[in-house]
Coordinates of C-alpha atoms in Angstrom, one line a residue:
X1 CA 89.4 -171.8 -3.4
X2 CA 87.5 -169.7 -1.0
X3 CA 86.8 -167.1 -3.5
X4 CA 85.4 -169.7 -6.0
X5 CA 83.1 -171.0 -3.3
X6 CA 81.6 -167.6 -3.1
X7 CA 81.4 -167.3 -6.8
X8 CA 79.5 -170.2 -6.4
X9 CA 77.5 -169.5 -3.6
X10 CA 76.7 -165.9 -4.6
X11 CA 75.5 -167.4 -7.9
X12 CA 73.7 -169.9 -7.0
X13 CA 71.8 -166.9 -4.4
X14 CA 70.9 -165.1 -7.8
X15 CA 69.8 -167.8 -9.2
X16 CA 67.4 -168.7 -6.5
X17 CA 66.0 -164.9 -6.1
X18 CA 65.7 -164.9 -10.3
X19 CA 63.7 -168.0 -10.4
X20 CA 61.2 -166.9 -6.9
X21 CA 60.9 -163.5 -9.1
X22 CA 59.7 -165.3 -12.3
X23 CA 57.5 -167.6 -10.1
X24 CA 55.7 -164.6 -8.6
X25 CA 55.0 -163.1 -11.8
X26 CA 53.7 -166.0 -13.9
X27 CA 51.9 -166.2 -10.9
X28 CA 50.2 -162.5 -10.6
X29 CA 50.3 -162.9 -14.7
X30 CA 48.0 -166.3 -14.3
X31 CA 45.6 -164.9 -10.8
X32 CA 45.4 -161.3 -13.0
X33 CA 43.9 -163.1 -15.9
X34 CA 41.6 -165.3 -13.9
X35 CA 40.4 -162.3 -12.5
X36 CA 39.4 -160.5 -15.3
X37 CA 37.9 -163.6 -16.5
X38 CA 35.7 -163.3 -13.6
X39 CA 34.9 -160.2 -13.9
X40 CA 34.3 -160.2 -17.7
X41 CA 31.4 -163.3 -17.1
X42 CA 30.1 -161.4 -14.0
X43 CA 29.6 -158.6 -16.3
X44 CA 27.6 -160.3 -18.8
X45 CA 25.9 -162.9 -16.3
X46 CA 24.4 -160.3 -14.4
X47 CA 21.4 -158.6 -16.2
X48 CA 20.0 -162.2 -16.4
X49 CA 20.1 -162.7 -13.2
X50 CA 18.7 -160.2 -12.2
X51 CA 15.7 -160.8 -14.5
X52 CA 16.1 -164.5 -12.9
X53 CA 16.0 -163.3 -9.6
X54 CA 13.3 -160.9 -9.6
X55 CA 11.1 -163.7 -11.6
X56 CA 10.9 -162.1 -15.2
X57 CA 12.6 -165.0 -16.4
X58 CA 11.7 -168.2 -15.5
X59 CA 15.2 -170.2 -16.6
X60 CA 18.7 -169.2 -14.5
X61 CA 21.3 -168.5 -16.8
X62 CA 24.9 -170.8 -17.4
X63 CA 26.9 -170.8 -15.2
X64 CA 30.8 -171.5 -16.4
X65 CA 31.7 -175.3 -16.2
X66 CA 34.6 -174.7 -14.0
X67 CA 34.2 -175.2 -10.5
X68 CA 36.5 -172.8 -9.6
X69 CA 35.2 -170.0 -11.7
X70 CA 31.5 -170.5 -11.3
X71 CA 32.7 -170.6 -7.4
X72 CA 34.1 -167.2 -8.0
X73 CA 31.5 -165.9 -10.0
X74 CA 28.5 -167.0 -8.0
X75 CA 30.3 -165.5 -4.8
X76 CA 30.5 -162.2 -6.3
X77 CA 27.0 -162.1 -7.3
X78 CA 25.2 -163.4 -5.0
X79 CA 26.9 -161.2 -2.5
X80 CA 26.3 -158.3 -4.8
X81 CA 22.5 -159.5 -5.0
X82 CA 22.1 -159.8 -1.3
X83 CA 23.3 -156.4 0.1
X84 CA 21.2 -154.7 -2.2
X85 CA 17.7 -156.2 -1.7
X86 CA 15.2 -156.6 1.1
X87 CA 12.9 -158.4 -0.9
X88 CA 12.2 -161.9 0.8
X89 CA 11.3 -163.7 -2.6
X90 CA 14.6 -162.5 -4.0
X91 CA 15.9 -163.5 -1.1
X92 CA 15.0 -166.9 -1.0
X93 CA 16.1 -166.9 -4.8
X94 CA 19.5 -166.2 -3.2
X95 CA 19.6 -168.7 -0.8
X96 CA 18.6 -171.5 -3.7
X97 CA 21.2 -171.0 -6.0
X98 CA 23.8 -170.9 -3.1
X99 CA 22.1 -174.2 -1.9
X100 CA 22.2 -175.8 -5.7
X101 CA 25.4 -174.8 -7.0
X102 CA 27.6 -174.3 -3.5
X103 CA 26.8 -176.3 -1.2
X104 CA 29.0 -179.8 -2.5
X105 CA 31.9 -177.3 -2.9
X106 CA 31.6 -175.5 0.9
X107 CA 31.8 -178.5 2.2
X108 CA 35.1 -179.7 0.5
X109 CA 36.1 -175.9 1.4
X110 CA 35.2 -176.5 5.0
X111 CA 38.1 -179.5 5.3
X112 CA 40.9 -177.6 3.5
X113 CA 43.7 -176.8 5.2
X114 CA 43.6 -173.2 3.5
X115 CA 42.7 -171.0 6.8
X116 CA 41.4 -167.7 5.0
X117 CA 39.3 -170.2 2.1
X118 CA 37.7 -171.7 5.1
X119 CA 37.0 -168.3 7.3
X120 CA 35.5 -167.1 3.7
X121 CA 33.7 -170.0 3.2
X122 CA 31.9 -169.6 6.6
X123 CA 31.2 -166.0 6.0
X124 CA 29.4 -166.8 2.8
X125 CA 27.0 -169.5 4.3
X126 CA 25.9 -166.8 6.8
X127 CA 25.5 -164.4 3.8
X128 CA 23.1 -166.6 1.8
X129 CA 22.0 -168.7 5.0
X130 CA 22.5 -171.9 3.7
X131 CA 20.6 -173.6 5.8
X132 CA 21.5 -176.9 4.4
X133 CA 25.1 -177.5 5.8
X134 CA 23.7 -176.7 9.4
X135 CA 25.1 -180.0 10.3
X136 CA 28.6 -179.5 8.3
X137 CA 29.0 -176.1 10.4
X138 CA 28.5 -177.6 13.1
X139 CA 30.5 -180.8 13.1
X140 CA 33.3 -178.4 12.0
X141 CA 32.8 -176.2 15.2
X142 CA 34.0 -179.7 16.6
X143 CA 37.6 -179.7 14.7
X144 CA 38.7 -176.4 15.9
X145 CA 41.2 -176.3 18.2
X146 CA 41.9 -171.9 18.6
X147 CA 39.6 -169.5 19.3
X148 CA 40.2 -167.5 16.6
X149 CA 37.9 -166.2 14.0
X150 CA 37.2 -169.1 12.3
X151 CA 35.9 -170.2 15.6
X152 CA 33.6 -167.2 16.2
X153 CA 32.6 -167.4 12.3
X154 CA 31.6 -170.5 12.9
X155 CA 29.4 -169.6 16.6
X156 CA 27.8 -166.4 14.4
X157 CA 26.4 -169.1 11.4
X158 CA 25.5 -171.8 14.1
X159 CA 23.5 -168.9 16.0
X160 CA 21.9 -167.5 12.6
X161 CA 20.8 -170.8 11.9
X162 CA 19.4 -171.7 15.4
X163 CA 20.8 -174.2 16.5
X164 CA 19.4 -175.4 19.4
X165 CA 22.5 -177.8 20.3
X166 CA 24.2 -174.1 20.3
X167 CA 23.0 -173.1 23.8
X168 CA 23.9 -176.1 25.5
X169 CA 27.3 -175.4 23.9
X170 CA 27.7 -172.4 25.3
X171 CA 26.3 -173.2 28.7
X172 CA 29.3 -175.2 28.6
X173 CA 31.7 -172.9 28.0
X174 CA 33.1 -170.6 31.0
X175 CA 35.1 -168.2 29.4
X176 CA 33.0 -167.1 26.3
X177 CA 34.2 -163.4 25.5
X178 CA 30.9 -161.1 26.3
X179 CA 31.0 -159.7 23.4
X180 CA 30.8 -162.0 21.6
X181 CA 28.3 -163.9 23.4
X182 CA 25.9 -160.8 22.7
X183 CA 26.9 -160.9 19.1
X184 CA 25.4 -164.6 18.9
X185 CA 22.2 -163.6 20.5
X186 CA 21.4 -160.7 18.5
X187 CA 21.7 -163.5 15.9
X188 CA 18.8 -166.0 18.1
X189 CA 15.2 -165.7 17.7
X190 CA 13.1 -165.0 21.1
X191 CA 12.1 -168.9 20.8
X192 CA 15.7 -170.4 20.8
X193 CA 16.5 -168.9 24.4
X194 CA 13.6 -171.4 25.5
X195 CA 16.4 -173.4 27.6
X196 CA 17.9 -170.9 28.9
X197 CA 15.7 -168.7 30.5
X198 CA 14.3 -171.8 32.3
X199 CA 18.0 -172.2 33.9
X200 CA 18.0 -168.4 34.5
X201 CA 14.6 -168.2 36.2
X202 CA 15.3 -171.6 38.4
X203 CA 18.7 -170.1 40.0
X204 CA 20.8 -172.4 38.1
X205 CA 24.0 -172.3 39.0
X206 CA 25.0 -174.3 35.8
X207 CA 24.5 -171.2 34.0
X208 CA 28.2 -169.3 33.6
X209 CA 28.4 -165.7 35.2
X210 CA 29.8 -164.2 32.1
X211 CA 26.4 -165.9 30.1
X212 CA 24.0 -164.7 32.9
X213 CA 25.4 -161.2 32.5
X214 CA 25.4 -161.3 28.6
X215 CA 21.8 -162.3 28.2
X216 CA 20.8 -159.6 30.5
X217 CA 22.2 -157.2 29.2
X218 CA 20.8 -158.9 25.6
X219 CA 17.3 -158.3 27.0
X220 CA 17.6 -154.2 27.9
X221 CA 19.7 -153.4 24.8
X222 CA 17.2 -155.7 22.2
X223 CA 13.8 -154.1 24.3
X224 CA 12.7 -157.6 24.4
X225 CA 9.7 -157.3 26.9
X226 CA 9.3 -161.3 26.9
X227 CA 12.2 -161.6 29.0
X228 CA 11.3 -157.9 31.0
X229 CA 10.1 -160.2 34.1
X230 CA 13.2 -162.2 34.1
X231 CA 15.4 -159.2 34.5
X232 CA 13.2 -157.6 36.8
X233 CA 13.9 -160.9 39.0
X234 CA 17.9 -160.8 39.0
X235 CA 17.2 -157.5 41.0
X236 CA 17.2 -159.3 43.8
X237 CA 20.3 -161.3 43.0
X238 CA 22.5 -161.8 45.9
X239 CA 24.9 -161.4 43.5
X240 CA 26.1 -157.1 43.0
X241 CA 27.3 -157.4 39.2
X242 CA 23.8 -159.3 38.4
X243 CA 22.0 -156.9 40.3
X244 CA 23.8 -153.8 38.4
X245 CA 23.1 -155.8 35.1
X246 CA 19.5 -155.7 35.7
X247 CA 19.5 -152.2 36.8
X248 CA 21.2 -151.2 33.7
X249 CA 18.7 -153.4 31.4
X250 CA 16.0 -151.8 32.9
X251 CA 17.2 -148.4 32.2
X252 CA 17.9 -149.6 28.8
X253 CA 14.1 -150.7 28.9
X254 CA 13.4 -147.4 30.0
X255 CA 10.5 -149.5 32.0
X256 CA 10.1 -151.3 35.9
X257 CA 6.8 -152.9 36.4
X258 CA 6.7 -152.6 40.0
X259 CA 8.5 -149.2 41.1
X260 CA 8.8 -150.1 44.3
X261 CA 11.7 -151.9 43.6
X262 CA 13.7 -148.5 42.8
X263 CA 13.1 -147.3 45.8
X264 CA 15.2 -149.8 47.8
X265 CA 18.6 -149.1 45.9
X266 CA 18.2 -145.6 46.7
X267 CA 20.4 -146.4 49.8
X268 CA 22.6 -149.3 48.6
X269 CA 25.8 -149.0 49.9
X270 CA 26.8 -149.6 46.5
X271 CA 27.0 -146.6 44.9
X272 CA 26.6 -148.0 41.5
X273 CA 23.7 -148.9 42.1
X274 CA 22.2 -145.8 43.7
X275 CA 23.3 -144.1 40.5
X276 CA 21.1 -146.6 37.8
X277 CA 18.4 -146.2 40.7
X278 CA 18.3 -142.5 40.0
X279 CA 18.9 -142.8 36.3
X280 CA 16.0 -144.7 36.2
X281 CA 14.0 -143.1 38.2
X282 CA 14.1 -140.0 35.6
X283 CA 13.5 -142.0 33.1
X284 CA 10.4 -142.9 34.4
X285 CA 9.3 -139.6 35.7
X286 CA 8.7 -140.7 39.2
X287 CA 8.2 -137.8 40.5
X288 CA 7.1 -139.6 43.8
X289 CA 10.4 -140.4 44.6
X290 CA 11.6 -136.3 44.4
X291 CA 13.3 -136.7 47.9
X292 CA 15.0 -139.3 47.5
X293 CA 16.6 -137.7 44.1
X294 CA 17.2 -134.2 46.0
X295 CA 18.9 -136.6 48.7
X296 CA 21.0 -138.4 46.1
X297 CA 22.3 -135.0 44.9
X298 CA 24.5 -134.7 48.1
X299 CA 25.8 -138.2 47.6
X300 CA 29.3 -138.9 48.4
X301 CA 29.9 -140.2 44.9
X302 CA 30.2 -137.8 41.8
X303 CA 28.7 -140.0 39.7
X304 CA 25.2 -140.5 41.9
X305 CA 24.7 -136.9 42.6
X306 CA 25.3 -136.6 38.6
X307 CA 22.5 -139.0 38.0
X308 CA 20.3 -137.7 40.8
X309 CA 20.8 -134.3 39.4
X310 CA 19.9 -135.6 36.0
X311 CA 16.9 -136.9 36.6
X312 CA 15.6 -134.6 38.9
X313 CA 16.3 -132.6 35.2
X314 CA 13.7 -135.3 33.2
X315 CA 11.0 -135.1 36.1
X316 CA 8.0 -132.4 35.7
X317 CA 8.8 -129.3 36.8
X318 CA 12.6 -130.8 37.1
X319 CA 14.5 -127.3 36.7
X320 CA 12.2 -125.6 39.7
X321 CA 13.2 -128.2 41.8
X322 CA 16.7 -127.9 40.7
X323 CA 16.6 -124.2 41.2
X324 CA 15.7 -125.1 44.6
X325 CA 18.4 -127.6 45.1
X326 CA 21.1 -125.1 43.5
X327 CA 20.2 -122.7 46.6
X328 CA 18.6 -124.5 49.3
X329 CA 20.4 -127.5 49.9
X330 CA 22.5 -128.1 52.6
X331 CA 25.4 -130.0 50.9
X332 CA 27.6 -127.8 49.0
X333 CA 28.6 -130.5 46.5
X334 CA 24.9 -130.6 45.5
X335 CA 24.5 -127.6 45.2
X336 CA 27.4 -127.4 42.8
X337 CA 25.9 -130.2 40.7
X338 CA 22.3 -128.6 41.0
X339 CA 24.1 -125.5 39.1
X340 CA 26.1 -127.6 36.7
X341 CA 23.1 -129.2 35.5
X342 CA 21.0 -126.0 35.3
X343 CA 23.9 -124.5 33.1
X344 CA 23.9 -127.4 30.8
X345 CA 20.7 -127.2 30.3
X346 CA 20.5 -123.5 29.2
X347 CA 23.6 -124.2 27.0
X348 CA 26.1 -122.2 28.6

């Protein structure tokens, strides 16, 4: 009896793994044909589309009557298209046909319960900025419940098309990963921060830390000079990581209106901030402030004497005075750095 129940049970095990085997290859058999069946009308839809695109021809081609293939097709096309042309015209081309033919079917894509379809699906709106389901992105950002990346996908589009209920969103938010909080601004135009630089510039408190210290940072790396003031004000931040921000920004700037400002973290007892004070400071060739650089080169911390000596290095006449610094002064340590600096610099 017992060995008849394994008969059974071990045949009944083979059966199972022979039919899953023949499921999985009628079903490569099946996705390999509709593959090369997308392929084969991509290859001969393509020369006309180009013509169509560039405006030779005035009529788009046929596309194929099912929705699933003239999905497929389109995708690869127009993907193809958009990576390899600058021209706005073309462009705008692009965008219209995604608009005409896509649109109805993204936004049945964007309600399936397919996770990869619908972090596709998102990826392709941003490609061809379809402008047109603005409002279907963003009542979707309202169904997600992770912060995966279907959730970022969805930020990046809402940011590329500027969507001005997007800030408020995010003002809202007090964890927002920095990263990608910076990725969504390099997506903005200068006008659609409109909100929050008025937040920033009143001492808002409203206004997360992680957000404060993302659009700063924005401003220095994007050499933005409408937003120069505003950094050059969250110097005086009461707060040390805004402060070191700003300092950094302004490095990044490679710019401080008023120099004067410098001058003061020269002796912060933070010795961050000494250290962007000095970087700075070369940047800018102030050579008014030599002292306080040759000072800085006997700082306690590596990393400010490194600086100090570094930019004593960009000033005029830089390797004279670090000559003098190598020999003359009266802390060892900056002497040392003097020398390191000066063999750097003649590539030794």
């Amino acid at each position: 009896m017992m060995i008849e129940i394994a008969l059974w049970t071990a045949g009944a095990l083979l059966f199972i793994q022979f039919f899953l085997l023949v499921y999985i290859l009628v079903g490569k058999i099946k996705f390999n044909r509709f593959e090369a069946k997308v392929e084969q009308i991509y290859k001969n839809i393509l020369p006309d589309y180009l013509s169509f695109i560039s405006g030779e021809t005035k009529y788009e081609p046929r596309l194929p009557k099912s929705e699933k293939l003239k999905k497929e097709v389109l995708e690869r096309l127009l993907n193809d298209l958009a990576d390899n042309t600058a021209n706005p015209t073309e462009l705008d081309q692009i965008q219209f046909i995604a608009e005409t033919h896509l649109t109805t079917i993204y936004q049945k894509s964007l309600s399936s319960d397919g996770w990869a379809y619908r972090v596709n699906t998102l990826y392709f709106i941003e490609e061809f900025k379809m402008f047109g389901l603005k409002e279907d992105v963003w009542q979707h950002l309202k169904t997600l419940q992770h912060e995966d990346e279907e959730y970022r996908q969805t930020l990046r589009v809402l940011a590329m098309f500027q969507e001005d209920r997007l800030i408020d969103y995010m003002i809202r938010q007090t964890e927002m990963p920095l990263g990608l909080v910076k990725d969504l601004f390099r997506r903005f135009s200068p006008t659609s921060f409109s909100k929050l630089v008025s937040l920033l510039e009143g001492g808002e408190d409203s206004v997360p830390l992680s957000l404060e210290l993302a659009f700063i940072g924005y401003c220095g790396e994007s050499g933005n000079y409408e937003f120069l003031s505003l950094v050059e004000k969250k110097m005086e931040d009461s707060r040390k990581e805004i402060r070191l921000k700003a300092l950094r920004s302004l490095c990044e700037y490679q710019y401080c209106s008023d120099k004067s400002w410098i001058k003061g973290f020269f002796s912060s007892e933070h010795w961050e901030e000494r250290m962007y004070a000095a970087r700075l400071a070369g940047i800018m060739n102030l050579t008014e402030y030599n002292d306080d650089l040759v000072f800085l080169a006997g700082d306690q911390s590596w990393w400010v004497r490194f600086a100090a000596c570094e930019a004593i290095n960009k000033i005029p006449d830089g390797e004279i005075l670090l000559e003098y610094v190598s020999t003359q002064h009266e802390d060892s340590y900056a002497r040392d750095m003097a020398q390191q600096t000066l063999t750097m610099k003649g590539g030794l």
